[in-house]
Tab-separated table of C-alpha atoms and ligand atoms in Angstrom:
chain	number	residue	atom	x	y	z
A	1	MET	CA	0.000	0.000	0.000
A	2	LYS	CA	1.263	3.430	-0.933
A	3	HIS	CA	1.249	6.432	1.310
A	4	ALA	CA	2.335	9.965	0.406
A	5	TYR	CA	3.818	12.570	2.700
A	6	LYS	CA	4.250	16.187	1.741
A	7	LEU	CA	6.818	17.841	3.971
A	8	ARG	CA	8.171	21.367	3.995
A	9	ALA	CA	11.870	21.580	3.135
A	10	TYR	CA	14.290	24.325	4.159
A	11	PRO	CA	17.246	24.425	1.780
A	12	THR	CA	20.118	26.782	2.592
A	13	ARG	CA	20.783	29.632	0.157
A	14	PRO	CA	23.431	27.677	-1.805
A	15	GLN	CA	21.245	24.562	-1.813
A	16	GLU	CA	18.323	26.566	-3.105
A	17	GLY	CA	20.504	27.902	-5.922
A	18	ARG	CA	21.476	24.363	-6.867
A	19	ALA	CA	17.866	23.173	-6.619
A	20	VAL	CA	16.769	25.935	-8.997
A	21	ARG	CA	19.472	24.788	-11.390
A	22	LEU	CA	18.319	21.175	-11.027
A	23	LEU	CA	14.800	22.209	-12.069
A	24	ALA	CA	16.180	24.250	-14.963
A	25	ASP	CA	18.308	21.366	-16.244
A	26	HIS	CA	15.396	18.960	-16.019
A	27	CYS	CA	13.181	21.486	-17.755
A	28	GLU	CA	15.741	21.730	-20.540
A	29	LEU	CA	15.809	17.942	-20.861
A	30	TYR	CA	12.016	17.810	-20.917
A	31	ASN	CA	11.737	20.464	-23.606
A	32	ALA	CA	14.492	18.912	-25.739
A	33	ALA	CA	12.790	15.530	-25.573
A	34	LEU	CA	9.493	17.188	-26.488
A	35	GLN	CA	11.173	18.924	-29.420
A	36	GLU	CA	12.428	15.593	-30.738
A	37	ARG	CA	8.961	14.083	-30.492
A	38	ARG	CA	7.310	17.084	-32.147
A	39	GLU	CA	9.625	16.958	-35.154
A	40	ALA	CA	9.226	13.223	-35.614
A	41	TRP	CA	5.470	13.631	-35.481
A	42	ARG	CA	5.332	16.597	-37.844
A	43	ARG	CA	7.711	15.221	-40.448
A	44	HIS	CA	7.000	11.499	-40.444
A	45	HIS	CA	3.916	11.116	-38.286
A	46	ARG	CA	6.030	8.794	-36.240
A	47	SER	CA	5.953	8.597	-32.491
A	48	ILE	CA	9.097	8.222	-30.453
A	49	SER	CA	8.955	5.975	-27.432
A	50	TYR	CA	10.220	6.475	-23.921
A	51	GLY	CA	12.724	3.684	-24.601
A	52	ASP	CA	14.173	5.546	-27.626
A	53	GLN	CA	14.737	8.666	-25.552
A	54	SER	CA	15.988	6.958	-22.436
A	55	ALA	CA	18.622	5.136	-24.537
A	56	GLN	CA	20.071	8.524	-25.537
A	57	LEU	CA	20.623	9.659	-21.954
A	58	LYS	CA	24.073	8.126	-21.725
A	59	ALA	CA	25.345	10.101	-24.705
A	60	ILE	CA	23.643	13.306	-23.549
A	61	ARG	CA	25.230	13.020	-20.113
A	62	ALA	CA	28.669	12.283	-21.530
A	63	ALA	CA	28.494	15.298	-23.851
A	64	ASP	CA	27.513	17.680	-21.037
A	65	PRO	CA	29.473	16.741	-17.899
A	66	ASP	CA	28.928	20.115	-16.176
A	67	GLY	CA	25.196	20.232	-16.976
A	68	GLN	CA	23.081	17.136	-17.578
A	69	GLY	CA	25.988	14.882	-16.620
A	70	ARG	CA	25.824	16.023	-12.989
A	71	HIS	CA	22.332	14.763	-12.363
A	72	SER	CA	20.906	11.455	-11.300
A	73	CYS	CA	20.235	9.315	-14.358
A	74	THR	CA	17.182	7.649	-12.839
A	75	ALA	CA	15.706	11.061	-12.019
A	76	GLN	CA	16.230	12.063	-15.653
A	77	GLN	CA	14.430	8.901	-16.689
A	78	GLN	CA	11.521	9.951	-14.474
A	79	THR	CA	11.359	13.300	-16.257
A	80	LEU	CA	11.306	11.523	-19.635
A	81	ARG	CA	8.557	9.252	-18.296
A	82	ARG	CA	6.566	12.308	-17.320
A	83	LEU	CA	6.769	13.575	-20.885
A	84	ASN	CA	5.872	10.102	-22.106
A	85	ALA	CA	2.740	10.139	-19.963
A	86	SER	CA	1.590	13.496	-21.302
A	87	PHE	CA	2.200	12.193	-24.835
A	88	GLY	CA	0.216	9.064	-24.153
A	89	ALA	CA	-2.684	11.251	-23.060
A	90	PHE	CA	-2.311	13.395	-26.175
A	91	LEU	CA	-2.333	10.406	-28.546
A	92	LYS	CA	-5.413	9.047	-26.843
A	93	ARG	CA	-7.218	12.359	-27.307
A	94	ALA	CA	-6.034	12.523	-30.931
A	95	ARG	CA	-7.357	9.046	-31.690
A	96	ARG	CA	-10.697	9.810	-30.137
A	97	SER	CA	-11.169	12.998	-32.139
A	98	LYS	CA	-10.116	11.524	-35.486
A	99	GLY	CA	-12.200	12.895	-38.339
A	100	LYS	CA	-13.699	15.585	-36.143
A	101	ALA	CA	-13.036	19.256	-36.660
A	102	ARG	CA	-11.931	19.745	-33.071
A	103	ARG	CA	-8.235	20.466	-32.614
A	104	VAL	CA	-6.410	18.433	-30.048
A	105	GLY	CA	-3.973	20.179	-27.717
A	106	TYR	CA	-0.421	19.068	-28.384
A	107	PRO	CA	1.910	18.743	-25.357
A	108	ARG	CA	3.530	22.121	-24.795
A	109	PHE	CA	6.974	23.318	-23.935
A	110	LYS	CA	7.286	24.192	-20.287
A	111	PRO	CA	8.666	27.561	-19.280
A	112	TYR	CA	11.352	27.382	-16.582
A	113	GLN	CA	9.243	29.031	-13.930
A	114	ARG	CA	6.461	26.492	-14.422
A	115	PHE	CA	8.672	23.409	-14.269
A	116	ASP	CA	8.525	22.876	-10.536
A	117	GLN	CA	9.313	19.285	-9.604
A	118	VAL	CA	11.762	16.465	-10.072
A	119	LEU	CA	11.103	12.889	-9.011
A	120	PHE	CA	13.907	10.732	-7.593
A	121	VAL	CA	13.935	7.020	-6.878
A	122	ALA	CA	15.178	6.388	-3.338
A	123	GLY	CA	18.723	5.025	-3.366
A	124	ASN	CA	19.395	6.432	-6.845
A	125	GLY	CA	20.622	9.976	-6.380
A	126	ALA	CA	18.333	10.649	-3.445
A	127	LYS	CA	18.086	9.423	0.104
A	128	TRP	CA	15.682	9.877	2.985
A	129	GLN	CA	17.194	10.224	6.453
A	130	PRO	CA	14.521	10.096	9.126
A	131	ALA	CA	14.840	12.242	12.229
A	132	ASP	CA	16.393	10.563	15.269
A	133	ALA	CA	14.557	12.768	17.721
A	134	GLY	CA	12.657	15.979	17.230
A	135	ARG	CA	11.128	17.064	13.979
A	136	TRP	CA	14.085	17.706	11.698
A	137	ALA	CA	14.790	15.049	9.129
A	138	HIS	CA	16.967	15.279	6.029
A	139	ALA	CA	16.630	14.434	2.371
A	140	SER	CA	19.689	14.263	0.143
A	141	PHE	CA	19.500	14.967	-3.551
A	142	GLN	CA	22.286	14.559	-6.056
A	143	ALA	CA	23.591	17.934	-7.263
A	144	VAL	CA	21.667	19.725	-4.486
A	145	GLY	CA	22.874	18.379	-1.147
A	146	ARG	CA	21.441	17.343	2.198
A	147	VAL	CA	18.319	19.423	2.777
A	148	LYS	CA	16.639	20.002	6.129
A	149	VAL	CA	13.025	18.786	6.218
A	150	ASN	CA	10.342	19.515	8.785
A	151	ARG	CA	8.888	16.129	9.559
A	152	HIS	CA	5.594	17.331	11.051
A	153	ARG	CA	4.211	13.813	11.275
A	154	PRO	CA	6.042	10.507	11.498
A	155	VAL	CA	6.924	8.848	8.206
A	156	VAL	CA	5.865	5.212	8.325
A	157	GLY	CA	6.958	2.529	5.884
A	158	ARG	CA	9.735	2.205	3.347
A	159	VAL	CA	10.358	5.339	1.285
A	160	LYS	CA	10.320	4.483	-2.439
A	161	THR	CA	10.478	7.850	-4.152
A	162	LEU	CA	11.350	11.425	-3.194
A	163	GLN	CA	10.081	14.413	-5.084
A	164	LEU	CA	11.656	17.827	-4.767
A	165	LYS	CA	9.034	20.457	-5.443
A	166	ARG	CA	8.875	24.245	-5.551
A	167	GLU	CA	5.645	26.105	-4.817
A	168	GLY	CA	6.134	29.824	-5.104
A	169	ARG	CA	8.904	30.634	-2.651
A	170	ARG	CA	8.482	27.406	-0.723
A	171	TRP	CA	10.127	24.045	-1.151
A	172	PHE	CA	8.660	20.653	-0.393
A	173	VAL	CA	9.775	17.065	-0.334
A	174	ILE	CA	7.051	14.588	-1.243
A	175	LEU	CA	7.716	11.050	-0.131
A	176	ALA	CA	5.940	7.946	-1.381
A	177	ALA	CA	6.264	5.091	1.081
A	178	ASP	CA	5.159	1.479	1.037
A	179	ILE	CA	3.211	0.601	4.126
A	180	GLU	CA	2.296	-2.809	5.385
A	181	ALA	CA	-1.131	-2.917	6.947
A	182	VAL	CA	-0.956	-3.442	10.686
A	183	PRO	CA	-4.383	-4.653	11.770
A	184	LEU	CA	-5.715	-3.119	14.970
A	185	PRO	CA	-7.504	-5.314	17.519
A	186	ALA	CA	-11.263	-5.735	16.985
A	187	THR	CA	-13.533	-3.429	18.955
A	188	GLY	CA	-16.987	-4.780	18.201
A	189	ARG	CA	-18.177	-1.342	17.113
A	190	SER	CA	-19.531	-0.773	13.602
A	191	VAL	CA	-21.182	2.484	12.660
A	192	GLY	CA	-22.641	4.540	9.870
A	193	VAL	CA	-21.127	8.009	9.612
A	194	ASP	CA	-23.122	10.973	8.360
A	195	LEU	CA	-21.116	14.010	7.274
A	196	GLY	CA	-23.202	17.100	7.747
A	197	VAL	CA	-23.366	20.844	7.485
A	198	ALA	CA	-24.534	21.822	10.969
A	199	ARG	CA	-22.182	19.301	12.561
A	200	PHE	CA	-19.076	17.814	11.042
A	201	LEU	CA	-20.182	14.248	11.625
A	202	THR	CA	-22.736	12.107	13.421
A	203	THR	CA	-22.373	8.370	13.942
A	204	SER	CA	-25.278	5.938	14.000
A	205	ASP	CA	-24.631	5.213	17.697
A	206	GLY	CA	-24.939	8.871	18.563
A	207	GLU	CA	-21.377	10.203	18.655
A	208	ILE	CA	-21.267	13.826	17.505
A	209	ILE	CA	-18.255	15.766	16.305
A	210	ALA	CA	-18.920	19.456	15.849
A	211	ASN	CA	-17.491	21.614	13.120
A	212	PRO	CA	-14.225	23.061	14.376
A	213	ARG	CA	-14.437	26.660	15.566
A	214	PHE	CA	-11.416	27.802	13.577
A	215	LEU	CA	-13.483	27.502	10.387
A	216	ASP	CA	-15.782	30.386	11.336
A	217	ALA	CA	-12.977	32.590	12.573
A	218	ALA	CA	-10.858	31.984	9.492
A	219	GLN	CA	-13.804	32.565	7.190
A	220	GLN	CA	-14.467	35.924	8.861
A	221	ARG	CA	-10.836	36.977	8.483
A	222	ILE	CA	-10.800	35.899	4.834
A	223	VAL	CA	-13.988	37.795	4.020
A	224	ASP	CA	-12.569	40.932	5.701
A	225	LEU	CA	-9.291	40.704	3.818
A	226	GLN	CA	-11.064	40.168	0.509
A	227	ARG	CA	-13.178	43.242	1.102
A	228	ARG	CA	-10.116	45.329	1.970
A	229	LYS	CA	-8.224	44.017	-1.044
A	230	ALA	CA	-11.106	44.927	-3.352
A	231	ARG	CA	-10.826	48.546	-2.198
A	232	THR	CA	-7.115	48.877	-3.054
A	233	ARG	CA	-5.751	50.127	-6.333
A	234	PRO	CA	-4.645	47.431	-8.831
A	235	GLY	CA	-0.860	47.158	-8.950
A	236	SER	CA	-0.375	48.985	-5.650
A	237	GLY	CA	1.928	47.746	-2.924
A	238	ASN	CA	-1.001	47.659	-0.545
A	239	ARG	CA	-2.848	45.280	-2.813
A	240	SER	CA	0.012	42.836	-3.201
A	241	ARG	CA	0.590	42.896	0.558
A	242	LEU	CA	-3.061	42.008	1.137
A	243	ARG	CA	-2.882	39.315	-1.504
A	244	ARG	CA	0.011	37.680	0.365
A	245	THR	CA	-1.789	37.943	3.702
A	246	LEU	CA	-4.868	36.395	2.130
A	247	ALA	CA	-2.865	33.516	0.677
A	248	LYS	CA	-1.380	32.936	4.110
A	249	GLU	CA	-4.826	32.810	5.727
A	250	TRP	CA	-5.957	30.227	3.216
A	251	ARG	CA	-2.869	28.155	3.790
A	252	THR	CA	-3.367	28.212	7.548
A	253	LEU	CA	-7.012	27.256	7.135
A	254	ARG	CA	-6.174	24.334	4.855
A	255	ASN	CA	-3.512	23.065	7.249
A	256	GLN	CA	-5.765	23.311	10.297
A	257	ARG	CA	-8.546	21.567	8.456
A	258	ARG	CA	-6.291	18.747	7.262
A	259	ASP	CA	-5.018	18.308	10.803
A	260	PHE	CA	-8.589	18.147	12.108
A	261	HIS	CA	-9.474	15.547	9.455
A	262	HIS	CA	-6.490	13.392	10.398
A	263	LYS	CA	-7.327	13.464	14.108
A	264	THR	CA	-11.025	12.799	13.576
A	265	ALA	CA	-10.347	9.921	11.180
A	266	ARG	CA	-7.782	8.446	13.587
A	267	GLY	CA	-10.377	8.450	16.380
A	268	LEU	CA	-12.934	6.587	14.262
A	269	VAL	CA	-10.470	4.043	12.889
A	270	ASP	CA	-9.159	3.276	16.376
A	271	THR	CA	-12.623	2.618	17.770
A	272	CYS	CA	-14.559	0.973	14.899
A	273	ASP	CA	-14.217	-2.300	12.997
A	274	SER	CA	-16.452	-1.222	10.105
A	275	LEU	CA	-17.506	2.199	8.910
A	276	ALA	CA	-20.229	3.055	6.414
A	277	LEU	CA	-20.014	6.401	4.632
A	278	GLU	CA	-21.772	8.165	1.842
A	279	HIS	CA	-20.270	7.730	-1.571
A	280	LEU	CA	-19.606	11.411	-2.131
A	281	ARG	CA	-19.901	13.464	-5.202
A	282	VAL	CA	-19.427	16.880	-3.693
A	283	ALA	CA	-18.914	18.570	-7.059
A	284	ALA	CA	-22.185	17.166	-8.350
A	285	MET	CA	-23.963	18.131	-5.151
A	286	THR	CA	-22.871	21.728	-5.222
A	287	ALA	CA	-23.609	22.022	-8.929
A	288	THR	CA	-27.170	20.882	-8.432
A	289	ALA	CA	-27.727	22.743	-5.195
A	290	ALA	CA	-30.338	24.776	-7.049
A	291	GLY	CA	-32.617	21.845	-6.364
A	292	THR	CA	-31.604	18.384	-5.242
A	293	VAL	CA	-33.839	15.339	-5.194
A	294	GLU	CA	-33.953	15.505	-1.436
A	295	ALA	CA	-34.615	19.186	-1.020
A	296	PRO	CA	-36.359	20.609	-4.042
A	297	GLY	CA	-37.077	24.282	-4.169
A	298	ARG	CA	-35.336	25.860	-1.218
A	299	ASN	CA	-34.621	29.535	-1.451
A	300	VAL	CA	-31.521	30.586	-3.337
A	301	ALA	CA	-29.811	32.757	-0.723
A	302	ALA	CA	-29.808	29.941	1.802
A	303	LYS	CA	-28.387	27.658	-0.835
A	304	ALA	CA	-25.414	29.859	-1.575
A	305	GLY	CA	-24.454	29.787	2.099
A	306	LEU	CA	-25.088	26.086	2.313
A	307	ASN	CA	-23.010	25.540	-0.759
A	308	ARG	CA	-20.048	27.216	0.803
A	309	SER	CA	-20.436	25.273	3.987
A	310	ILE	CA	-20.389	22.069	2.012
A	311	LEU	CA	-17.140	22.947	0.326
A	312	ASP	CA	-15.625	24.229	3.555
A	313	ALA	CA	-16.356	21.082	5.429
A	314	GLY	CA	-13.929	19.311	3.094
A	315	TRP	CA	-15.819	16.031	3.104
A	316	SER	CA	-13.982	14.482	0.219
A	317	GLN	CA	-10.604	15.113	1.832
A	318	PHE	CA	-11.868	13.624	5.085
A	319	THR	CA	-13.260	10.576	3.306
A	320	SER	CA	-10.009	9.844	1.519
A	321	ILE	CA	-7.993	10.277	4.726
A	322	LEU	CA	-10.378	7.944	6.536
A	323	VAL	CA	-10.207	5.338	3.765
A	324	ALA	CA	-6.387	5.395	3.821
A	325	LYS	CA	-6.163	5.103	7.606
A	326	ALA	CA	-8.724	2.309	7.643
A	327	ALA	CA	-6.817	0.364	5.006
A	328	SER	CA	-3.544	0.559	6.932
A	329	ALA	CA	-5.311	-0.602	10.103
A	330	GLY	CA	-7.193	-3.475	8.489
A	331	ARG	CA	-10.568	-1.790	9.049
A	332	ARG	CA	-13.480	-2.004	6.646
A	333	VAL	CA	-14.986	1.064	4.971
A	334	ILE	CA	-18.170	0.650	2.964
A	335	LEU	CA	-19.119	3.498	0.660
A	336	VAL	CA	-22.870	3.598	0.248
A	337	HIS	CA	-24.942	5.140	-2.492
A	338	PRO	CA	-26.558	8.020	-0.634
A	339	ALA	CA	-29.898	8.354	-2.430
A	340	TYR	CA	-32.587	9.176	0.153
A	341	THR	CA	-30.438	8.131	3.125
A	342	SER	CA	-31.131	11.420	4.815
A	343	ILE	CA	-34.838	11.627	3.994
A	344	ASP	CA	-36.183	8.097	4.602
A	345	CYS	CA	-37.094	7.173	8.169
A	346	HIS	CA	-34.529	4.642	9.420
A	347	THR	CA	-37.166	2.744	11.408
A	348	CYS	CA	-40.023	2.325	8.941
A	349	GLY	CA	-38.529	3.453	5.626
A	350	THR	CA	-41.260	6.012	4.958
A	351	ARG	CA	-40.253	9.126	3.060
A	352	CYS	CA	-40.044	11.974	5.562
A	353	THR	CA	-40.389	15.706	5.050
A	354	ARG	CA	-37.538	18.070	5.801
A	355	SER	CA	-38.670	21.561	6.622
A	356	ARG	CA	-35.433	22.499	8.351
A	357	GLN	CA	-31.842	21.441	7.782
A	358	GLU	CA	-31.487	19.559	11.079
A	359	ILE	CA	-34.866	17.804	11.416
A	360	VAL	CA	-36.796	15.288	9.318
A	361	VAL	CA	-40.402	14.457	10.120
A	362	CYS	CA	-41.674	10.894	9.662
A	363	PRO	CA	-45.476	10.623	9.357
A	364	VAL	CA	-45.321	7.633	11.731
A	365	HIS	CA	-42.409	8.381	14.082
A	366	GLY	CA	-42.470	12.160	14.189
A	367	GLU	CA	-39.431	14.445	14.352
A	368	LEU	CA	-36.034	12.821	13.938
A	369	ASP	CA	-32.530	14.227	14.094
A	370	ALA	CA	-31.689	14.408	10.380
A	371	ASP	CA	-28.003	13.542	10.703
A	372	LEU	CA	-28.536	10.679	13.130
A	373	ASN	CA	-31.283	9.311	10.898
A	374	GLY	CA	-28.901	9.553	7.929
A	375	ALA	CA	-26.113	7.753	9.792
A	376	ARG	CA	-28.455	4.907	10.778
A	377	ASN	CA	-29.669	4.536	7.199
A	378	LEU	CA	-26.064	4.355	6.004
A	379	ALA	CA	-25.270	1.658	8.567
A	380	ALA	CA	-28.326	-0.347	7.576
A	381	ARG	CA	-27.634	-0.027	3.882
A	382	ALA	CA	-24.059	-1.214	4.394
A	383	GLY	CA	-25.324	-4.289	6.199
A	384	LEU	CA	-24.070	-3.200	9.618
A	385	GLY	CA	-27.476	-3.662	11.277
A	386	SER	CA	-28.881	-0.448	12.657
A	387	GLY	CA	-25.385	0.583	13.772
A	388	GLN	CA	-26.804	1.542	17.144
A	389	ALA	CA	-24.955	0.657	20.308
A	390	THR	CA	-26.323	-2.548	21.816
A	391	ALA	CA	-26.964	-2.525	25.539
A	392	ALA	CA	-24.503	-4.796	27.302
B	401	ZN	ZN1	-40.807	6.200	10.603
């Protein structure tokens, strides 16, 4: 099983200079290889394979000992593979549109400032050195050096690849590690989990996890900053300062939210054998928020706010974190088709009415907590019984 870690790296000034050069050299290689493919295609309608290009690396490296020759050969192969992948995608699109008037986008040359990552195979020009104690680990890259890395969470498993990546002024090391699943002891608890708007989640046995408070506070700060930025003159120093502050707020929010998702998912995986969740299509949901099957014809203003809450809650990120944690702990996650799970009564199956976000009303059983009802329907649909705690 694969697991990815994205960690902030802190190269020294000289290391950063060499890393920039590494990206530039790889960009040059990428563009040269693209050039070769373009010509072959234009002149002879012939496609050049990854193998053809990889076989030339030896000669290229020998001819340029102070440039291409300094870099890891396997990393260069990865860059050629990357080009190969974008070509594969292009050829597929071209085949599909044959005979149609539509033009198919040919892979493009990358400008230096947009070429922002190089992939290394561990043990071939790159090495991961975990931290002994504390949070500082190191990653070594050929032609760059031994770079300090903030290991903000423990790296588990055997590191297979290391990616050096630039994002604006920041540097990151992305590790892909192989993890063996370590099954946790059985707990006897199996629940349905409803992800909601008013609360972050509700389980079918009644556990409630509220939306974290930082969301509201951050949203308020972001709205304020956006308003202030809108009042500044385009191109002014004030505006670019606000833009940076805004970007920082967003970054903080994303990090806090990811952290919250990890902790919440950890808690569920530690205490449950099986978990049933909605099979999410958040994009589809927000697109059709003008009127869903379950809540036709609500007023538009409320929907806009609801929409934003849905996106803010970050359900899809949470779901994928939960699925990954469950897999590495030998737990079962069942993704359930969510049609009517929040609107049918979990006891009698009758279609309820939903006049407010948090309550559904069954004609037989009266008012029900909408999220709890949804969680119990998910549990039942996944074959986990009612998912309610059984009295001991
Ligand atoms: Zn009922």
